C-alpha positions as a printed Julia matrix, in Angstrom:
560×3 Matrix{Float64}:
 14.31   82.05   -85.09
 14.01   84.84   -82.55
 17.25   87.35   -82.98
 19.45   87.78   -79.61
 18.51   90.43   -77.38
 20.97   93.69   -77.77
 22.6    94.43   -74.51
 21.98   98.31   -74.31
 24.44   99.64   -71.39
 24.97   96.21   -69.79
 27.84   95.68   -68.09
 27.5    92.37   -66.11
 29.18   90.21   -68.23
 27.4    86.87   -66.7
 24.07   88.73   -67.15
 24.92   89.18   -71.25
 25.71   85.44   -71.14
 22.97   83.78   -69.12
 20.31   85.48   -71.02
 22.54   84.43   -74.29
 21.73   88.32   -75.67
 24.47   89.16   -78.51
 28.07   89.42   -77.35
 31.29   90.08   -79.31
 33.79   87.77   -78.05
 36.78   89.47   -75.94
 37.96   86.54   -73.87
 41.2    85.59   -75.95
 42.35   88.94   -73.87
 42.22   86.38   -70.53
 44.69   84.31   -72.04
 46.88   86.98   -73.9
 47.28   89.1    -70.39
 47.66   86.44   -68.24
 49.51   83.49   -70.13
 51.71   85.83   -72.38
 52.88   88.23   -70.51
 54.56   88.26   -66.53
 53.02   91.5    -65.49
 52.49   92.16   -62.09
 50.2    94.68   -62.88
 48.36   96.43   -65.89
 47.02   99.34   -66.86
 45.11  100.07   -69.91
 43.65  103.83   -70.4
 40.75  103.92   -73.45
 38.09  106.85   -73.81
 35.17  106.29   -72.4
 32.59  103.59   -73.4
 35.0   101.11   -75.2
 34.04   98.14   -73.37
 36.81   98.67   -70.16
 34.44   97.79   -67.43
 32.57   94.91   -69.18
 36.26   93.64   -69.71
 36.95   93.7    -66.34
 33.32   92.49   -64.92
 34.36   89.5    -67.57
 38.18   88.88   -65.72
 35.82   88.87   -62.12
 33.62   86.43   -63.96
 36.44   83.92   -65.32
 38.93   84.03   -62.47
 36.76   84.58   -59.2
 36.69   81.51   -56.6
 32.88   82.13   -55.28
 31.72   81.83   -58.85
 31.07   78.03   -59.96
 29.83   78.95   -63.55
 32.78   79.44   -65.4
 31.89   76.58   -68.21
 28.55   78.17   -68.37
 29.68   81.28   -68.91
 32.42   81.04   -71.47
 30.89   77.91   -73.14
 32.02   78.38   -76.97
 34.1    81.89   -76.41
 37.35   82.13   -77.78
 38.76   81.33   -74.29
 37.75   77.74   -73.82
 40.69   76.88   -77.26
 42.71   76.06   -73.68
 41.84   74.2    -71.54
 44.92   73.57   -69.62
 44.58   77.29   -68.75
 41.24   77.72   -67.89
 41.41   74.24   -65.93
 44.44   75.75   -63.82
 42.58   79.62   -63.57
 39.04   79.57   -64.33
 36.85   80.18   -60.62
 40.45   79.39   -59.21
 41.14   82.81   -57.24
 39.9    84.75   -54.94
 39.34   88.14   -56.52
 38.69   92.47   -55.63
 36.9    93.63   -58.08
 36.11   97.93   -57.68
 34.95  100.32   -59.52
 36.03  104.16   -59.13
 33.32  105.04   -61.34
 30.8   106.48   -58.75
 33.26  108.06   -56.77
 32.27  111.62   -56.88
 31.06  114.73   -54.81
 31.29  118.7    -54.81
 33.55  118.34   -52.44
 36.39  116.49   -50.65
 34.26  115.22   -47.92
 31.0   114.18   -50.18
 33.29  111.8    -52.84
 35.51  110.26   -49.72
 32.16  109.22   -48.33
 31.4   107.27   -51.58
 34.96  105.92   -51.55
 33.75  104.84   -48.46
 30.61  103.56   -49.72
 32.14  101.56   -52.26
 34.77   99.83   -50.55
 32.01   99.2    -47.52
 29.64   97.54   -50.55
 32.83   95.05   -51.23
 32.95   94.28   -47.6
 29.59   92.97   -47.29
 29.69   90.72   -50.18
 32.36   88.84   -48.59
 31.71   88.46   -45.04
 31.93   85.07   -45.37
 35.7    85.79   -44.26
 34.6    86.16   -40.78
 34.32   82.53   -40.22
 37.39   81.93   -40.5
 39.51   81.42   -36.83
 43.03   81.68   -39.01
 42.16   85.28   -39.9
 44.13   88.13   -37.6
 41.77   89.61   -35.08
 43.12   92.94   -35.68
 42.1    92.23   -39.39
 38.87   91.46   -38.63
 38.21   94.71   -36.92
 39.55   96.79   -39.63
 37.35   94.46   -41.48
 33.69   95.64   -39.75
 35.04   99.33   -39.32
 35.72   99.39   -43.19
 32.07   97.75   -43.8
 30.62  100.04   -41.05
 32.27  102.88   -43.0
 33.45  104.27   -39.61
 37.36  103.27   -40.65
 40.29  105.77   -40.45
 41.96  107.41   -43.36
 45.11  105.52   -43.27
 42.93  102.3    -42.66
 41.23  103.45   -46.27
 44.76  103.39   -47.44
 45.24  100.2    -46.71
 42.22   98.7    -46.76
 42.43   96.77   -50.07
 45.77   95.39   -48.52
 43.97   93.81   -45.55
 41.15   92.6    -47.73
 43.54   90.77   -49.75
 45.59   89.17   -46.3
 42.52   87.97   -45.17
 41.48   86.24   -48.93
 44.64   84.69   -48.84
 44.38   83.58   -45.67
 41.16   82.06   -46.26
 41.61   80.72   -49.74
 45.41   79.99   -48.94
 45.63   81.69   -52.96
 46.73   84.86   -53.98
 44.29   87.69   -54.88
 43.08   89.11   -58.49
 43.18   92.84   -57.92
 40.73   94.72   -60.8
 40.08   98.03   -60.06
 37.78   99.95   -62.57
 38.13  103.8    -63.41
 40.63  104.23   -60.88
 41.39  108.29   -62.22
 37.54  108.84   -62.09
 37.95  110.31   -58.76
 41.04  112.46   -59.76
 39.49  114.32   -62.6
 36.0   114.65   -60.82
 38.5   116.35   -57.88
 40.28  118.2    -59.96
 37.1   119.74   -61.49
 35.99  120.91   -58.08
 39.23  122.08   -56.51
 39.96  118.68   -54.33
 42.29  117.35   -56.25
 45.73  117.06   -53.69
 43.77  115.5    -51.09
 42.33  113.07   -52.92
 45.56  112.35   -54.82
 47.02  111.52   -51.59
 43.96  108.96   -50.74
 44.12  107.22   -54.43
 48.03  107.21   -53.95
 47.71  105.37   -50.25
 45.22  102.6    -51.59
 47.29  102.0    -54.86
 50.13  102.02   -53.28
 49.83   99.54   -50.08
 47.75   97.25   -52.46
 50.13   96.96   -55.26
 53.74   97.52   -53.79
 55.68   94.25   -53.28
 52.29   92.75   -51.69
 52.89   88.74   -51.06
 48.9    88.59   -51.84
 48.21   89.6    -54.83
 48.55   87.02   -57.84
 48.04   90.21   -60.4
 46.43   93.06   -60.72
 44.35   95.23   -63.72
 43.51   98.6    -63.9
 41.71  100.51   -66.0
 40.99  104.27   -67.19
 41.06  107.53   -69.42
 44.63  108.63   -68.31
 47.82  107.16   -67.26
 48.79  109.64   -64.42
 52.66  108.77   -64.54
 54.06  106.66   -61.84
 55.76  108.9    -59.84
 52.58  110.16   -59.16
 50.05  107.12   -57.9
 52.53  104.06   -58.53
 55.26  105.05   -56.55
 57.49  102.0    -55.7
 55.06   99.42   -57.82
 57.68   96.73   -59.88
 56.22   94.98   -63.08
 54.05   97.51   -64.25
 52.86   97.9    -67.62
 50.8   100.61   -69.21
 49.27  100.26   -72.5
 47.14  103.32   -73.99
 46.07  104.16   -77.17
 49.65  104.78   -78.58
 49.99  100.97   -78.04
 50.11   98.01   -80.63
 49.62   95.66   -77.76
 45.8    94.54   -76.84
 45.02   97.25   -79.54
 42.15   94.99   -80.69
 40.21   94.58   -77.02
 38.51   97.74   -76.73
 35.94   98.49   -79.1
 35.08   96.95   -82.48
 36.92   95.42   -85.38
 35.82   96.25   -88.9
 35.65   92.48   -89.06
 33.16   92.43   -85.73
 31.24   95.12   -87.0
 30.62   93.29   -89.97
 29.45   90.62   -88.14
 27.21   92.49   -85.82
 25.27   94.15   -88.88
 25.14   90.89   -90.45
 23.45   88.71   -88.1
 20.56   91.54   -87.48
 20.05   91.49   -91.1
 21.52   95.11   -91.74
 24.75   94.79   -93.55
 23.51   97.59   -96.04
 23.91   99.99   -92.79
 27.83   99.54   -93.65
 29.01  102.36   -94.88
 26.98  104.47   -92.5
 28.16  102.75   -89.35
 31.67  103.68   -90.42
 31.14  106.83   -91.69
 30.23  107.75   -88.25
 31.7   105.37   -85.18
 34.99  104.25   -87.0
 37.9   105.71   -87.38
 39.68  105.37   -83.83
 43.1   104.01   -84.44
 44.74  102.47   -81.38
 48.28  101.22   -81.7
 47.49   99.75   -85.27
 44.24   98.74   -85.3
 41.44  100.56   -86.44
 38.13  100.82   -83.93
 35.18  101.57   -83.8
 33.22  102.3    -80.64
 31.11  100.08   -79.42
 29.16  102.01   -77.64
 27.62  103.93   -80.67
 27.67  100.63   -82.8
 25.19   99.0    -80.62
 22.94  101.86   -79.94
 23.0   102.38   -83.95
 21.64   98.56   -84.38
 19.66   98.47   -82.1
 17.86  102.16   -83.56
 17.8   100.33   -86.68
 15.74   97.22   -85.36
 13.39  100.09   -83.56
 13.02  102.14   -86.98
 14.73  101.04   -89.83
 14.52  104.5    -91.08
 16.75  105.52   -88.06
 19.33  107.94   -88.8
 22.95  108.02   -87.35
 22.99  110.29   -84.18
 25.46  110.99   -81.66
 25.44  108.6    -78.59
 28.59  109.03   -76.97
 28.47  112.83   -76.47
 25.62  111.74   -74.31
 27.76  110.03   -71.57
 30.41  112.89   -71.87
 31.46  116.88   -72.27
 32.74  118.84   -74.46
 34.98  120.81   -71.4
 38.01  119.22   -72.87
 37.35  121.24   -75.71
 36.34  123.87   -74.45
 38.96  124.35   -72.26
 41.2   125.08   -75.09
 39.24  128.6    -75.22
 39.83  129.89   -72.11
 43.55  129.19   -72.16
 45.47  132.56   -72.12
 47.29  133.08   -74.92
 45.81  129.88   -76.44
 43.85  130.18   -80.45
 42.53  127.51   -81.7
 40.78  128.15   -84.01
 43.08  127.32   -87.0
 43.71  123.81   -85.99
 40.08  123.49   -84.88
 39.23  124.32   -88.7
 41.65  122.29   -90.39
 40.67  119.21   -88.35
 36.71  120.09   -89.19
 37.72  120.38   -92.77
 38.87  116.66   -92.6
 42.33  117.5    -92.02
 44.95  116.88   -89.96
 47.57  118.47   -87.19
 50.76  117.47   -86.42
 51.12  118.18   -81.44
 53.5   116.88   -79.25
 51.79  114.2    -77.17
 52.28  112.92   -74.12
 51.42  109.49   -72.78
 51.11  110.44   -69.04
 49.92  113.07   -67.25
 48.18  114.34   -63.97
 44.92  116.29   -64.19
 47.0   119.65   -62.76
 48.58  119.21   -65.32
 46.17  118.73   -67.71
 44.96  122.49   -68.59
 48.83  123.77   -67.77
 49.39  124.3    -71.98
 47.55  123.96   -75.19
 49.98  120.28   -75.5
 48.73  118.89   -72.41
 45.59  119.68   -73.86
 45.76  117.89   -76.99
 47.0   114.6    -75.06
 43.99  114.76   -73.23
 41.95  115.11   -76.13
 43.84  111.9    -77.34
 43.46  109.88   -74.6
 39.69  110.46   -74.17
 38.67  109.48   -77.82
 37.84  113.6    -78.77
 40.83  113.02   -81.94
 42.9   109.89   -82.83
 46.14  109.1    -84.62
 45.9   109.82   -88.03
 48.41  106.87   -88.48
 49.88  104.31   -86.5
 52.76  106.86   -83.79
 56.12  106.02   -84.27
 57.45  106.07   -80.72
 60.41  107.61   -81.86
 58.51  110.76   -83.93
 58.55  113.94   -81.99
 55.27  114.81   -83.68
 52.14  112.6    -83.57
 49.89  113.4    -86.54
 45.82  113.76   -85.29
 42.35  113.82   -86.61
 38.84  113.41   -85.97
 37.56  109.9    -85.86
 35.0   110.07   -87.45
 31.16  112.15   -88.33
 29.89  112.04   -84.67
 32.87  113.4    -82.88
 33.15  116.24   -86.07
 29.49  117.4    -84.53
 30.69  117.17   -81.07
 33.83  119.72   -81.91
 30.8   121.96   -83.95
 28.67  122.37   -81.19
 31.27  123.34   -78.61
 32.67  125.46   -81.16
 29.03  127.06   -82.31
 28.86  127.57   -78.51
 32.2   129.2    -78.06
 31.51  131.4    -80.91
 27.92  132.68   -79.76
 29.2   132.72   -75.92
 32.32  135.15   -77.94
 30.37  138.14   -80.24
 30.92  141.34   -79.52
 27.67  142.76   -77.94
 28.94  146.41   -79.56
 29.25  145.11   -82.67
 25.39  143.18   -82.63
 23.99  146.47   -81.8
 26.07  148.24   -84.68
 24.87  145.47   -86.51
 20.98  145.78   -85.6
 21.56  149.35   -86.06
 22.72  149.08   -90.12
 20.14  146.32   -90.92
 17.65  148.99   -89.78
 18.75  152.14   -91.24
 19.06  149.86   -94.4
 23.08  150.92   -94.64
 23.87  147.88   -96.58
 27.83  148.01   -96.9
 28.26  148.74   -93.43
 26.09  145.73   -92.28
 28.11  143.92   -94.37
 31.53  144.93   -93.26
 29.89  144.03   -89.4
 28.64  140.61   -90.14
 32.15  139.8    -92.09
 33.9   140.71   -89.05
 31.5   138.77   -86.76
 32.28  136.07   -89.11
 35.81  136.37   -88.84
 35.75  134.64   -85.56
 34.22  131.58   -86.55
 35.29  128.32   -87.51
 34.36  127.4    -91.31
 34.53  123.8    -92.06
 32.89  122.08   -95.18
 29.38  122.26   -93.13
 28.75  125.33   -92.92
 26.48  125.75   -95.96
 23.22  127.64   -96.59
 21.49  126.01   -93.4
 24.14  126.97   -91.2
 23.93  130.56   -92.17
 20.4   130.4    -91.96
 21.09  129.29   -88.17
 23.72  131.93   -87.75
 21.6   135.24   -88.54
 18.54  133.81   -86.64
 20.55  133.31   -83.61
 21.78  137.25   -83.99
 18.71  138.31   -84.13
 17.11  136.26   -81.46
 20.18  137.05   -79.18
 18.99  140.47   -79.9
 15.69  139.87   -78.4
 13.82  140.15   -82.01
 11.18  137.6    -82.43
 12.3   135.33   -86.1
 10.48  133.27   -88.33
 13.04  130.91   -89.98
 12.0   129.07   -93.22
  8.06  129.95   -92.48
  5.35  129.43   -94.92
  4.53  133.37   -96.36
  3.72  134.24   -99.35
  4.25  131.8   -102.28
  7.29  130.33  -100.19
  9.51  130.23   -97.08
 11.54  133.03   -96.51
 14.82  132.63   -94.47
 14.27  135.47   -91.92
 11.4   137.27   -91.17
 12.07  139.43   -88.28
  9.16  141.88   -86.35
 10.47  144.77   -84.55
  6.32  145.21   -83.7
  6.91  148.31   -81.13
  8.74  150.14   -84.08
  5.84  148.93   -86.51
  8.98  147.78   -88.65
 10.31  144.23   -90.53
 12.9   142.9    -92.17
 13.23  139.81   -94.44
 16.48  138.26   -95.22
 16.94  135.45   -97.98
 20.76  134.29   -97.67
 22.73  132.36  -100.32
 25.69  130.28  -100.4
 28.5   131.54  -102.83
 30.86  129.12  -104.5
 33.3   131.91  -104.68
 33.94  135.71  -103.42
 33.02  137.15  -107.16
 29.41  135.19  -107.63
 28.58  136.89  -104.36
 26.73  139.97  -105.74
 24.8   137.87  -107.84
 23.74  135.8   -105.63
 22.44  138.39  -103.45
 20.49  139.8   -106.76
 19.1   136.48  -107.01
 18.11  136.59  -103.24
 16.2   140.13  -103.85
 14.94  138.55  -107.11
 13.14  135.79  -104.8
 12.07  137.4   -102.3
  9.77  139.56  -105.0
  8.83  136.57  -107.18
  7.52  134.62  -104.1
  5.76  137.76  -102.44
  7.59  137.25   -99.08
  7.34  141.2    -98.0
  4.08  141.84   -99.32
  0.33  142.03   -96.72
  2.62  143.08   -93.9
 -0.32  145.16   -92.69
  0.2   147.98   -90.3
  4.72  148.1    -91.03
  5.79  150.97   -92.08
  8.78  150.47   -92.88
  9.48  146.92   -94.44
 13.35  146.14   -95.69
 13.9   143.34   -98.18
 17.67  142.16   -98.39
 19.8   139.74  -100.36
 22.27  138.33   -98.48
 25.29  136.1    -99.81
 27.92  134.07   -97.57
 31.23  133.0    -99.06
 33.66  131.54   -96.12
 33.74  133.94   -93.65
 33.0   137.09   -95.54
 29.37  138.7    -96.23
 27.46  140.66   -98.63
 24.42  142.45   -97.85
 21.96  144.2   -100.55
 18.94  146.17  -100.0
 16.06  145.83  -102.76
 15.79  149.37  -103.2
 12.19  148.91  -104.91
  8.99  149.9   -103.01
  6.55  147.74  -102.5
  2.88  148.42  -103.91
  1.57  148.82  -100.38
  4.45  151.09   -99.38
């Protein structure tokens, strides 16, 4: 029997259903939100890619009143255990369903036109509404300026407001409000200097559409940060926030160990296991352990491509690392310590907060950790005890580790000393061993060691120096009888030098690991038929931590 299709990046929940490709069942969140609890209106703030706008696209499906395929749709989900409920709500509403997510621009004027654009694109889906007689007639002609895109800024304000008084005119029912990524817009403003003004447009909209409005049956909201109410939900009664502090819906966004299980098993690749989780687990939300889905899918479906597919990082591909980075150019901000301790597998103990605005974000090195919180970067280390002043934090898991050591490798390079690379270059070729050393120690100094950084990163390390330099490098080329680490041409100066680096379990096996550097270099004939250099230098290098050793073979060479 033909396996289900794997929905790479799909977000139309109908569209995973009518073509019956694999879905992990979510619904029982329909019944938990709406049945269980009396909220007016809810937010829930995840890191990106963990499912929030399928969720939503799957509350549109369920609850809107143009849609007749409900049964279809949610035929055997979790769900249909009520029927009561989904006989009483299921294609029983009218419903506003937006996403924030492409709302975006270099400047205030290019992302209020897509604001525009978006709510424009609603309009003309329903302009069924302009049959009606019962509908206002000053309504209406908000109603063509806002799909015309020619309306006024305080008609944007309240534009999902008049939407919803003309549904419920129409419909005689209240409205289902979902909005998608509604703090999209804020941090893509805030990252190019727009931020107050469109504040104040998010603020109008949120506010006149979810403030004591007689039209709205309840409303859901999604994103990456709770900006506090004070902020965007002025005045807005029955609210409820639940981020990844939360016990509540912990188990909605992203993957269960249980689900992951599942997913492996019915592809046939449960002995992926302990690699799936060795790299996408880890996220703890409220109580409950996640993984993202995001990564789990692209993984298995990898797998059924190659089955020799190795674990790779997905989700740094749909984000940046300029939360992290932004911890380096913070005055008075280092760190590096923390940075090490959480590569090393450890963890930190910050101050967290659960809501904040995007000025506020980069304001301190705390703000920044919240933010690195909310948007998946580290996670609880165990479940947060609301009343703890501390929160304890880690890195998920393998992929987000190599996120954190590439912005850090990046940091580091974007950091050296250009004085001390050419005192550097300078010792290496006037074959002054100590003081070489003593350079690339302190170079070292500034970097971040973590339980990676073995022989290869070394390796990496010097040929990056020397390319930096402008020095052409061979790295782990066949010469000789082998592959020498560094081979490095200064051809102008009719001079070369080859490196062979070692790894050091400890400070005092350092020199003789260098000797046994020098040792191969001569056994596998690495410096040997360098025709026309005059000056060849052969050195044994050894790395323990953050310190170096450098020694020169001080033999000649038969051609020398």
């Amino acid at each position: 029997m033909d396996k289900r299709l794997i929905p790479i990046g799909v977000e139309d929940f109908a569209a995973i259903r009518i073509k019956n490709s694999y879905y992990v069942d979510k619904t029982q969140l329909i019944y938990d939100l709406v049945h269980d609890t009396d909220n007016a209106v809810t937010l829930f703030t995840r890191p990106r890619r963990f499912g929030k706008t399928l969720m939503m696209n799957m509350f549109d499906c369920f609850f809107n009143i143009q849609r007749k395929d409900g049964d279809t749709l949610f035929d055997g989900l979790d769900i249909m255990k009520y029927p009561d409920f989904c006989k009483e709500n299921m294609n029983q509403y009218p419903v506003i369903f937006l996403s924030m997510k492409d709302v975006d621009g270099r400047n205030f004027q290019l992302a209020y036109k897509k604001l525009k654009n978006t709510i424009a694109d609603f309009c003309k889906k329903v302009t069924y509404l302009l049959k009606s007689d019962q509908i206002d007639a000053d309504d209406i002609a908000m109603f063509l300026r806002l799909k015309s895109k020619e309306a006024e800024e305080d008609e944007i304000h309240a534009s999902l407001l008049t939407l919803m008084r003309m549904m419920y005119t129409f419909y005689g029912k209240q409205v289902v409000l979902l909005i998608d990524e509604y703090d999209v817009p804020l941090a893509k403003a805030h990252q190019n200097g727009f931020y107050r003004e469109m504040l104040d447009v998010i603020r109008g909209i949120m506010s006149t559409s979810l403030k004591t409005n007689p039209y709205l049956k309840f409303a859901v909201v999604t994103g990456c940060l709770r900006i506090p109410k004070e902020s965007i939900f002025t005045g807005v009664n029955n609210f409820s926030s639940y981020s990844v502090l939360d016990t509540k819906f912990s188990n909605y966004f992203g993957f269960t160990q249980e689900e992951v299980e599942e997913f492996l098993s019915y592809y046939s690749l449960s002995d992926k296991m302990e690699l799936t989780k060795e790299w996408y687990d880890g996220y703890l939300f409220g109580k409950t352990a996640m993984y993202c889905p995001w990564d789990v899918t692209n993984y298995i479906q990898a797998l059924l491509d190659d089955a020799e597919s190795e674990p790779k990082s997905y989700w740094e591909n749909t984000s940046s690392n300029s939360a992290i980075s932004a911890f380096f150019d913070m005055p008075n901000c280092d760190p590096s310590e923390k940075f090490e301790i959480l590569l090393n597998g450890g963890t930190i103990h910050e101050v967290i907060k659960d809501a904040l605005t995007y000025e506020q974000a980069y304001d301190s090195e705390e703000n920044l950790w919240s933010i690195l919180l909310m948007t998946g970067y580290v996670t609880l280390a165990q479940p947060n005890r609301p009343s703890a002043t501390l929160t304890e934090l880690r890195i998920p898991n393998a992929e987000v580790a190599v996120i954190f050591q590439t912005a850090v490798k990046e940091q580091f390079k974007a950091s050296i000393d250009d004085k001390k690379l050419r005192e550097l270059m300078g010792a290496l070729w006037d074959g002054k061993e100590e003081v070489a050393g003593r350079i690339l120690s302190d170079i070292l100094w500034n970097t971040i060691s973590y339980h990676d950084y073995k022989e290869d990163f070394y390796h990496a390390f010097l040929a990056g120096i020397f390319v930096g330099r402008g020095y052409p490098v061979d790295s782990n080329k066949e010469r000789g009888l082998g592959r020498p680490d560094i081979d490095m041409r200064d051809k102008k100066n009719r001079r070369c030098i080859i490196i062979e680096a070692k790894h050091s379990e400890s400070e005092a096996q350092m020199p003789h690991d260098c000797d046994l550097a020098i040792k191969q270099i001569r056994k596998n004939q690495y410096a040997y038929n360098l025709n026309g250099y005059t000056k060849v230098l052969r050195y044994g290098v050894a790395f323990f931590q953050k310190t170096a050793l450098i020694k020169l073979d001080p033999d000649k060479l038969p051609n020398e």
